[in-house]
């Protein structure tokens, strides 16, 4: 049907492709922020340093962790310096503030990314000096794998932080029925994750042991409602919403942790659960999570666990936030944290004892060296974490550990600029992934604009050696080729826990091999795109944006995809993700306007109606609203039929 292609987004051909140095992409996020409370003690006779209850080897560097509320001091760097006395070498800790060494950013609105000390330009614009030169001899900003050649396409290593335009802060809340009254009103427990960007707060909430929530309410310290969200009747188990155009005072209240979140049910018996929205240093690293509930009715008990694997070892780090488990009158109580498997009738795998207090009821710990069975159960959502108190009448709460759940979309734009051998083919690839609680990964891939046949589609990790692909999952069998591309849709049933971790840390890639490009013509990093309020993302595949779609075709290295929808008020909503725009061979130009998106009404044969959506720069355009005319709505309604 002709009208099926009525709505088309394409690249503008008029603007020169800009050039930007990818200096910031080499800033690797610091070491895991969740630290073990009990480090292995150094064996006798080993030289090193002791600092903050931990042991460091000679030449180790680290950012001191002062615990809450300060967290990790990213601008302070400590080193265990070897000192020589007559007989032996010993270590001495010296720390210095590295802030004055920050390079001057090259843009007007530099931002401070979480986990970094220096402000950087929000859209990957180059800083005046590459960071590496400033930290000569230190390990902090260096790559994990040292043998990787620098000539390799560096942009593939953008961490999640670098991908995010503008400032963002993550928050979490544990909601329980425990309120000021001594009689809790609900057995429900919910976990809410919030992300504050410049003027909006997006949230993902999952709840257990309560009826279907109908309202999310945010309350300030005076007890007044500052925001209310009516939960639509949906088939998903996650509540997704965005508070947009926030007042400055409300942003400040969120930042100052003065806001509580409440979840209310409407039908049947009214239930309400509440919790405080707090910042937490573990949120950045979290890849697995659990909501812990009690079997007792209305006990007001609950907890959430934020978990992550270490980068190199199979250590499971976790932080527990608990509510109601310990009576407020108790100064401290011993609790046991248990790890058990579902498949073996609550077979106990690990146990750990800790003294927690009612006023500071969260703690961090590590289960070290998970074996292959434990990792298998973890990947399948069959590992349970439980916390129980000691004594005659013990309280227990427990929950299953699954991959971190949120409303964000796991997606990738594949472009020829990110291919292991970068090219300019004007083709595009797009992938949308969905991770289920049982570890099953559902994928949809589209490829368009390629000149030769697609012969391979794979999920890969970063090359271990230069330009040597490291394939984890092969999706080629599911791919149906068609002229200029094709598509794949399928399910991966056996995703390893390590790969779930890497997926949620934005460390995986998707690669498309064509007959003429044996190493891959299109490649893109899979990263999670913050929920911006557009539900089209959940139900529809995005439109593809490629140089080959432009008339006449452009052999660009960039590519993109976009979700577009029209609401009842005839407002056009769209979200565009672009890949490869800021990459160029020419490092001298530094343009601010990197691209244009326009909407073309192809339905009307007499004239070519074009409408500029927006000019943008960087890798991603957020959520925009634009009033539209009838024609675009009309065109969209036809395209929806395809
Ligand atoms: C737990 O620790 C607190 C303070 O650290 C202490 O006062 C309390 O007695 C301890 N509780 C138990 C049961 O050991
Ligand atoms: C995992 O869950 C998904 C969604 O609920 C389901 O479609 C799939 O069959 C499940 N897979 C396994 C192996 O149980």
XYZ file of C-alpha atoms and ligand atoms in Angstrom:
670
model
C 0.000 0.000 0.000
C 1.394 3.361 -1.046
C 0.211 5.201 2.048
C 1.931 2.759 4.324
C 5.093 4.704 3.792
C 3.372 8.017 4.195
C 5.370 9.108 7.170
C 9.054 9.183 6.601
C 11.823 10.688 8.605
C 15.065 11.279 6.891
C 18.331 13.072 7.132
C 18.631 16.545 5.811
C 21.297 16.616 3.179
C 22.097 20.280 3.448
C 24.283 20.377 6.514
C 27.897 19.353 6.534
C 28.706 16.429 8.770
C 30.528 17.829 11.692
C 33.649 16.651 13.330
C 34.232 16.033 16.936
C 37.059 14.458 18.793
C 35.929 11.555 20.893
C 38.216 12.406 23.771
C 35.577 12.070 26.453
C 34.707 8.568 25.368
C 37.818 7.250 27.000
C 36.734 8.253 30.459
C 35.937 4.922 31.953
C 33.628 4.843 34.892
C 35.374 4.294 38.188
C 35.558 0.992 39.978
C 32.449 -0.595 41.346
C 30.916 1.663 43.965
C 29.510 -1.173 46.011
C 32.318 -2.216 48.243
C 32.722 -5.162 50.459
C 32.528 -4.398 54.129
C 34.923 -7.193 54.858
C 37.972 -7.227 52.710
C 40.292 -10.205 52.870
C 43.047 -9.424 55.321
C 46.490 -9.008 53.836
C 48.723 -11.893 54.587
C 51.661 -11.169 56.854
C 54.705 -9.645 55.306
C 52.969 -8.177 52.254
C 53.708 -4.509 51.755
C 50.834 -2.187 51.127
C 48.530 0.335 52.701
C 45.566 0.176 54.998
C 42.896 2.788 54.438
C 39.245 2.935 55.476
C 39.326 -0.651 56.656
C 40.661 -1.893 53.348
C 44.017 -3.092 52.184
C 45.711 -1.715 49.072
C 48.807 -2.976 47.318
C 51.731 -0.734 46.499
C 50.940 1.637 43.616
C 47.187 1.068 43.946
C 45.099 4.160 43.406
C 41.510 4.697 44.524
C 38.891 7.273 45.308
C 38.105 7.154 49.001
C 34.632 6.008 49.917
C 33.359 7.946 52.909
C 30.020 6.176 53.051
C 26.697 7.951 53.031
C 25.835 10.715 52.617
C 29.112 11.589 50.918
C 29.693 8.423 48.991
C 32.768 8.136 46.849
C 34.977 11.202 46.605
C 35.582 11.284 42.891
C 37.758 14.378 43.074
C 40.097 12.911 45.627
C 42.589 10.354 44.518
C 44.707 8.309 46.854
C 47.750 6.291 46.015
C 49.635 3.706 48.028
C 53.160 4.985 47.500
C 56.100 2.698 48.092
C 58.536 4.045 50.676
C 61.917 2.575 51.344
C 63.416 2.152 54.760
C 66.718 0.428 55.470
C 65.323 -3.068 55.387
C 62.104 -3.130 53.462
C 59.590 -1.379 51.286
C 56.403 -0.188 52.946
C 53.375 1.718 51.727
C 52.269 5.223 52.590
C 48.879 6.649 51.631
C 48.884 10.036 49.995
C 45.720 11.644 48.725
C 45.239 14.751 46.665
C 42.388 16.678 45.191
C 42.502 16.372 41.422
C 39.876 18.983 40.651
C 42.337 21.698 39.749
C 43.733 19.382 37.094
C 40.450 19.227 35.231
C 40.718 20.425 31.635
C 38.695 23.472 30.701
C 35.609 22.298 28.813
C 35.183 23.610 25.318
C 31.504 24.418 25.536
C 29.232 26.894 27.282
C 27.218 24.437 29.344
C 29.516 21.726 30.662
C 27.892 19.210 32.983
C 29.108 16.997 35.766
C 28.371 13.380 34.978
C 27.797 11.030 37.892
C 30.951 9.180 38.772
C 33.234 11.862 37.370
C 35.182 14.683 38.924
C 35.507 17.017 35.960
C 32.729 18.719 34.093
C 32.472 17.774 30.458
C 30.544 18.895 27.427
C 27.134 17.269 27.354
C 27.160 16.042 23.786
C 30.560 14.565 23.388
C 32.141 17.772 22.210
C 35.832 17.705 22.640
C 37.622 19.018 25.636
C 40.691 21.053 24.983
C 43.026 18.391 26.203
C 42.572 14.676 26.283
C 42.248 13.475 29.853
C 44.923 10.834 29.651
C 47.775 13.294 29.539
C 46.744 14.719 32.884
C 46.769 11.468 34.751
C 49.977 10.061 33.471
C 51.092 7.158 35.588
C 47.715 6.711 37.196
C 45.405 3.897 36.394
C 42.110 5.590 36.904
C 41.152 6.505 33.361
C 42.794 3.640 31.602
C 41.084 0.821 29.788
C 40.435 -2.463 31.478
C 42.148 -4.391 28.727
C 45.505 -2.806 28.242
C 46.443 -4.539 25.023
C 43.723 -2.846 23.051
C 45.130 -0.688 20.297
C 44.152 2.928 20.274
C 43.593 2.975 16.541
C 40.578 0.816 17.171
C 37.275 2.604 16.843
C 37.140 4.247 20.247
C 33.566 5.421 20.231
C 32.357 1.894 20.814
C 33.465 2.169 24.398
C 31.153 4.928 25.500
C 29.946 4.086 28.951
C 26.355 4.625 29.955
C 27.296 7.894 31.579
C 28.890 9.269 28.457
C 25.849 8.386 26.409
C 23.528 10.481 28.490
C 23.061 14.015 27.334
C 22.809 16.485 30.149
C 22.837 15.918 33.822
C 20.949 13.041 35.374
C 20.602 11.834 38.911
C 19.181 8.497 39.950
C 17.002 7.993 43.011
C 15.331 5.037 44.620
C 12.468 4.497 47.050
C 11.288 1.523 49.062
C 7.547 1.715 49.614
C 5.863 -0.205 52.419
C 2.630 -0.045 54.373
C 4.507 1.116 57.440
C 3.223 4.555 58.318
C 3.085 6.805 61.310
C 0.059 4.943 62.562
C 0.863 1.685 64.323
C -1.546 -0.156 62.077
C -0.224 -0.588 58.576
C -2.802 -0.539 55.827
C -1.242 -2.843 53.294
C 1.055 -5.840 52.901
C 2.381 -4.325 49.687
C 6.025 -3.576 48.978
C 7.197 -1.577 45.982
C 10.442 -0.502 44.501
C 10.558 2.816 42.669
C 13.424 4.085 40.611
C 13.563 7.744 39.589
C 15.786 9.618 37.186
C 15.933 13.382 37.353
C 17.046 15.111 34.158
C 17.034 18.848 33.579
C 13.321 19.483 34.134
C 11.684 16.092 34.392
C 11.563 13.151 36.706
C 10.870 9.794 35.104
C 9.977 6.798 37.204
C 9.580 3.026 37.036
C 7.696 1.324 39.861
C 7.095 -2.358 40.531
C 4.908 -3.532 43.381
C 4.132 -6.848 45.055
C 1.569 -8.225 47.445
C -1.025 -5.547 46.804
C -3.904 -4.779 44.437
C -3.490 -3.014 41.119
C -2.242 0.515 41.907
C -4.309 3.322 40.429
C -2.344 6.398 41.477
C 1.235 7.508 42.095
C 1.398 10.563 44.344
C 4.447 12.614 45.257
C 4.255 14.439 48.573
C 6.576 17.116 49.942
C 7.671 17.563 53.533
C 4.582 19.682 54.361
C 2.412 16.784 53.360
C 1.075 18.517 50.240
C 0.750 16.726 46.948
C 3.183 18.084 44.380
C 2.473 15.591 41.600
C -0.112 12.977 40.840
C -0.085 10.329 38.134
C -3.078 8.170 37.257
C -1.887 4.713 36.334
C -3.418 3.602 33.047
C -4.764 0.076 32.805
C -1.876 -1.672 31.152
C -0.757 -5.199 30.698
C 2.739 -4.582 32.011
C 3.841 -5.123 35.560
C 5.873 -1.927 35.678
C 4.317 1.514 36.205
C 5.999 4.041 33.925
C 5.562 7.783 34.168
C 7.217 11.151 33.814
C 6.750 14.366 35.753
C 7.516 16.997 33.144
C 8.189 20.735 33.263
C 8.940 20.664 36.963
C 9.186 23.882 38.946
C 12.641 24.738 40.140
C 11.524 24.452 43.758
C 10.266 20.935 43.139
C 13.531 19.938 41.501
C 15.334 21.245 44.573
C 13.062 19.281 46.877
C 13.761 16.093 44.962
C 17.494 16.808 45.067
C 17.306 17.441 48.802
C 15.466 14.136 49.354
C 12.396 15.910 50.751
C 9.854 14.085 48.611
C 7.924 10.938 49.470
C 6.212 8.713 46.971
C 2.919 7.006 47.620
C 1.165 4.251 45.713
C -2.604 3.960 46.118
C -5.079 1.341 44.957
C -8.638 2.245 44.059
C -10.674 -0.876 43.527
C -11.798 -2.946 46.485
C -10.160 -2.216 49.793
C -8.075 0.933 49.657
C -4.390 0.269 50.165
C -1.570 2.749 50.404
C 2.166 2.289 50.630
C 4.784 5.020 50.958
C 8.476 5.646 50.952
C 11.070 8.376 50.800
C 12.866 9.129 47.517
C 16.584 8.969 48.192
C 19.792 9.162 46.213
C 21.859 6.051 46.372
C 25.384 5.455 45.233
C 24.580 1.858 44.309
C 22.075 2.811 41.634
C 24.656 3.440 38.992
C 26.097 -0.043 39.283
C 22.865 -1.957 39.844
C 22.184 -4.662 37.266
C 20.109 -7.105 39.317
C 17.428 -6.349 41.844
C 14.969 -7.930 44.217
C 11.931 -6.794 46.159
C 11.698 -8.500 49.528
C 8.300 -9.167 51.039
C 7.029 -10.861 54.169
C 4.528 -13.702 54.420
C 2.862 -11.983 57.349
C -0.222 -9.885 56.668
C 0.047 -6.111 57.099
C 3.366 -6.440 58.860
C 4.702 -3.271 57.255
C 7.902 -5.108 56.492
C 9.759 -4.969 53.228
C 13.037 -4.434 51.518
C 14.801 -3.948 48.263
C 18.131 -5.336 47.173
C 20.318 -3.674 44.580
C 22.869 -6.103 43.232
C 25.677 -6.204 40.732
C 28.434 -8.551 39.609
C 32.075 -7.504 39.839
C 33.618 -6.693 36.508
C 36.130 -9.502 36.565
C 35.145 -12.011 39.237
C 31.830 -13.703 39.885
C 31.264 -11.795 43.103
C 27.710 -10.687 43.763
C 27.715 -7.300 45.498
C 24.523 -6.133 47.120
C 23.000 -3.348 49.121
C 19.874 -4.013 51.120
C 17.446 -1.310 52.161
C 15.065 -2.618 54.804
C 11.934 -1.311 56.440
C 10.043 -2.538 59.457
C 12.148 -5.610 60.078
C 13.638 -4.211 63.262
C 11.560 -2.546 65.921
C 12.378 1.142 66.365
C 13.146 0.549 70.050
C 16.063 -1.725 69.245
C 19.444 -0.104 68.819
C 20.804 -2.924 66.771
C 19.947 -6.456 65.848
C 21.657 -9.392 64.223
C 20.162 -10.428 60.931
C 21.036 -13.239 58.574
C 21.142 -12.693 54.855
C 20.511 -15.888 52.962
C 20.898 -16.843 49.359
C 18.757 -19.782 48.380
C 17.633 -21.475 45.197
C 14.055 -22.007 44.176
C 14.530 -25.239 42.303
C 15.817 -27.177 45.288
C 13.037 -26.380 47.711
C 14.697 -23.379 49.271
C 18.033 -25.020 49.348
C 20.311 -22.732 51.361
C 23.394 -21.704 49.401
C 24.957 -18.902 51.405
C 24.497 -17.238 54.724
C 25.856 -14.054 56.177
C 25.385 -12.376 59.566
C 25.288 -8.629 60.182
C 24.284 -6.241 62.957
C 21.925 -3.587 61.661
C 20.211 -0.750 63.448
C 16.689 0.558 62.976
C 17.808 4.108 62.132
C 20.296 3.008 59.493
C 18.801 -0.189 58.229
C 20.692 -0.655 54.999
C 23.959 -2.419 54.496
C 26.284 -3.585 51.746
C 27.897 -6.969 51.428
C 29.360 -9.396 48.918
C 28.739 -13.045 48.184
C 32.071 -14.054 46.724
C 32.879 -16.495 43.954
C 29.468 -17.635 42.786
C 29.741 -21.086 41.258
C 28.247 -22.037 37.920
C 25.016 -23.388 39.421
C 24.463 -20.208 41.415
C 25.158 -18.126 38.309
C 22.708 -20.270 36.363
C 19.970 -19.718 38.947
C 20.797 -16.027 38.995
C 20.381 -15.790 35.221
C 17.011 -17.544 35.385
C 15.542 -15.461 38.188
C 15.588 -18.523 40.491
C 17.910 -17.192 43.149
C 16.219 -15.868 46.233
C 17.631 -13.417 48.732
C 16.178 -13.480 52.233
C 16.795 -11.542 55.427
C 15.743 -12.850 58.813
C 16.124 -11.657 62.355
C 17.424 -13.801 65.195
C 15.453 -14.736 68.259
C 12.360 -16.700 69.210
C 9.924 -15.026 66.854
C 12.059 -14.267 63.824
C 10.852 -11.988 61.050
C 11.708 -12.937 57.518
C 11.425 -11.164 54.185
C 12.537 -12.563 50.856
C 12.386 -12.038 47.121
C 13.734 -13.358 43.835
C 16.684 -11.711 42.142
C 16.080 -10.709 38.525
C 17.702 -8.446 35.987
C 17.002 -4.793 36.858
C 13.537 -3.859 35.689
C 12.607 -0.445 34.381
C 10.639 1.400 31.747
C 13.798 2.238 29.837
C 14.189 0.662 26.418
C 17.133 -1.592 25.596
C 17.953 -0.532 22.082
C 20.700 -0.015 19.585
C 21.205 1.968 16.426
C 23.713 0.252 14.170
C 25.713 2.493 11.894
C 28.656 2.049 9.594
C 30.639 4.540 11.682
C 30.705 2.070 14.570
C 31.691 -0.928 12.470
C 35.010 -2.479 13.476
C 36.288 -1.096 10.202
C 34.363 2.164 10.031
C 32.744 2.933 6.712
C 30.253 5.270 5.095
C 27.605 3.119 3.518
C 24.469 5.090 4.350
C 22.838 1.940 5.740
C 21.091 1.532 9.088
C 20.325 -1.160 11.625
C 18.066 -1.011 14.629
C 17.540 -3.414 17.500
C 15.071 -3.483 20.384
C 15.557 -5.961 23.215
C 13.456 -6.976 26.143
C 14.739 -8.940 29.102
C 12.246 -11.091 30.996
C 12.499 -12.045 34.676
C 13.357 -15.627 33.734
C 16.427 -14.449 31.819
C 14.831 -14.854 28.404
C 15.877 -12.113 25.996
C 13.434 -11.127 23.288
C 14.934 -9.292 20.305
C 13.785 -7.499 17.168
C 16.298 -6.352 14.578
C 15.762 -4.345 11.388
C 18.389 -3.633 8.739
C 17.944 -1.367 5.707
C 19.988 0.351 3.029
C 22.733 -2.270 2.688
C 24.060 -2.920 -0.819
C 24.817 -6.612 -0.375
C 23.130 -9.518 1.361
C 23.066 -9.703 5.163
C 24.921 -12.887 6.122
C 25.278 -12.496 9.866
C 23.673 -10.790 12.869
C 25.362 -11.278 16.218
C 25.383 -9.964 19.760
C 28.968 -9.363 20.774
C 31.112 -7.941 23.492
C 33.946 -5.507 23.082
C 36.805 -7.115 21.122
C 39.330 -8.755 23.416
C 42.030 -8.174 20.852
C 42.225 -5.516 18.225
C 39.355 -5.781 15.738
C 38.878 -9.443 16.614
C 35.159 -9.904 17.052
C 33.964 -11.545 20.226
C 30.622 -13.167 19.436
C 28.308 -14.135 22.306
C 25.021 -14.919 20.552
C 24.324 -15.597 16.888
C 20.938 -14.388 15.629
C 21.614 -15.127 11.959
C 19.230 -18.098 11.747
C 16.321 -15.903 12.773
C 17.110 -13.276 10.148
C 14.967 -13.083 7.020
C 16.798 -11.108 4.347
C 14.938 -8.872 1.951
C 16.035 -6.329 -0.625
C 18.475 -3.902 1.002
C 18.268 -5.488 4.450
C 15.807 -7.620 6.345
C 14.641 -8.285 9.867
C 14.933 -10.756 12.700
C 12.738 -11.495 15.657
C 13.284 -14.153 18.234
C 14.073 -15.246 21.749
C 17.334 -16.147 23.407
C 16.544 -18.556 26.202
C 19.949 -19.094 27.708
C 21.484 -15.740 28.469
C 24.231 -16.053 31.056
C 24.146 -13.964 34.225
C 27.403 -12.279 33.203
C 25.836 -11.265 29.895
C 22.691 -9.962 31.588
C 24.996 -7.863 33.718
C 26.874 -6.618 30.666
C 23.646 -5.908 28.800
C 22.345 -3.729 31.634
C 25.717 -1.995 31.939
C 25.559 -1.069 28.238
C 28.553 -3.262 27.448
C 27.111 -5.325 24.592
C 27.018 -4.610 20.872
C 25.066 -5.835 17.916
C 26.829 -6.436 14.638
C 25.556 -6.992 11.091
C 27.794 -8.702 8.565
C 27.091 -8.303 4.847
C 28.605 -10.082 1.864
C 30.883 -7.142 1.114
C 31.817 -6.435 4.755
C 32.968 -9.706 6.355
C 33.760 -8.045 9.706
C 30.491 -6.215 9.812
C 29.000 -3.312 7.942
C 26.831 -2.027 10.780
C 27.493 -2.076 14.480
C 25.978 -0.419 17.485
C 26.188 -0.426 21.254
C 23.110 -1.715 23.035
C 22.157 0.831 25.619
C 19.164 1.528 27.707
C 17.251 4.607 26.637
C 15.635 6.501 29.494
C 11.857 6.384 29.459
C 10.562 9.716 28.237
C 6.811 9.159 28.358
C 6.365 7.836 24.847
C 4.483 4.553 24.958
C 4.984 3.951 21.234
C 8.361 2.547 22.235
C 6.771 -0.396 23.957
C 4.451 -1.398 21.132
C 6.098 -0.323 17.902
C 9.372 -0.753 16.156
C 11.056 2.569 15.411
C 11.288 4.072 11.944
C 14.712 3.728 10.417
C 16.745 6.766 9.441
C 19.430 6.251 6.836
C 21.396 8.186 4.292
C 20.166 5.714 1.694
C 16.592 6.892 2.282
C 17.434 10.457 1.349
C 16.847 11.463 -2.220
C 19.439 11.486 -3.660
C 21.117 8.931 -1.317
C 23.870 10.069 1.018
C 26.750 7.726 1.809
C 26.964 8.786 5.408
C 28.471 6.864 8.300
C 25.617 7.924 10.566
C 22.265 6.268 11.124
C 19.311 6.577 13.427
C 15.904 5.413 14.448
C 12.826 7.239 15.666
C 9.516 6.581 17.328
C 6.678 8.808 16.246
C 3.138 8.971 17.523
C 0.214 11.338 17.368
C -2.051 11.841 20.363
C -5.748 12.706 20.524
C -5.012 16.436 20.560
C -3.174 15.949 17.292
C 0.197 16.600 18.881
C 3.086 14.877 17.275
C 5.468 13.160 19.690
C 8.773 11.799 18.643
C 12.021 10.481 19.955
C 15.095 10.138 17.793
C 18.285 8.230 18.527
C 21.221 8.912 16.269
C 24.493 7.095 16.032
C 27.691 8.147 14.345
C 26.946 11.817 13.833
C 29.745 13.183 15.938
C 32.352 10.977 14.351
C 34.392 12.305 11.487
C 37.809 12.130 10.016
C 38.216 15.865 10.120
C 38.876 17.021 13.657
C 39.094 20.703 12.921
C 35.440 21.613 12.498
C 33.300 21.762 15.573
C 29.776 22.502 14.579
C 26.936 22.770 17.026
C 24.178 21.851 14.680
C 24.838 18.264 13.850
C 21.677 17.247 12.155
C 18.202 18.074 11.132
C 15.184 15.884 11.148
C 12.374 16.627 8.864
C 9.079 15.013 8.277
C 8.064 14.479 4.705
C 4.516 13.967 3.628
C 4.951 11.649 0.681
C 1.279 10.968 0.319
C 0.559 14.168 -1.558
C 1.785 13.724 -5.104
C 1.313 17.318 -6.246
C 3.804 18.978 -3.926
C 6.444 17.659 -1.605
C 5.439 18.853 1.843
C 8.303 18.956 4.247
C 8.242 20.032 7.800
C 11.229 20.588 9.990
C 10.921 18.753 13.276
C 14.021 19.923 14.970
C 17.644 20.640 14.593
C 19.761 18.680 17.018
C 23.242 17.710 17.970
C 24.733 14.831 19.851
C 23.609 11.245 19.820
C 20.072 11.580 20.984
C 17.134 13.904 20.918
C 14.812 13.579 23.824
C 11.104 13.883 23.925
C 9.449 16.635 21.944
C 5.933 17.789 21.423
C 4.887 19.735 18.421
C 1.433 20.654 17.286
C 0.723 19.229 13.896
C -1.616 19.823 11.033
C -4.284 17.428 9.876
C -2.259 16.138 7.038
C 0.413 14.643 9.233
C -2.145 13.060 11.489
C -3.833 11.663 8.448
C -0.610 10.333 7.067
C 0.268 8.796 10.413
C -3.070 7.097 10.740
C -2.496 5.378 7.441
C 0.999 4.334 8.284
C -0.355 2.721 11.397
C -2.180 0.215 9.248
C 0.925 -1.185 7.693
C 24.758 -3.689 67.140
O 25.585 -2.532 67.040
C 25.202 -1.453 67.880
C 26.068 -0.266 67.556
O 27.065 -0.548 66.671
C 25.319 -1.881 69.324
O 24.943 -0.802 70.174
C 24.407 -3.057 69.555
O 24.554 -3.523 70.873
C 24.729 -4.182 68.575
N 23.680 -5.181 68.710
C 23.949 -6.476 68.941
C 22.749 -7.367 69.078
O 25.071 -6.900 68.985
C 10.198 -16.572 30.169
O 9.178 -15.589 30.278
C 8.615 -15.173 29.055
C 7.664 -14.042 29.340
O 6.894 -14.275 30.458
C 7.974 -16.356 28.339
O 7.439 -15.934 27.104
C 9.013 -17.447 28.131
O 8.429 -18.580 27.563
C 9.691 -17.817 29.446
N 10.804 -18.704 29.151
C 11.099 -19.761 29.876
C 12.285 -20.545 29.463
O 10.441 -20.088 30.835
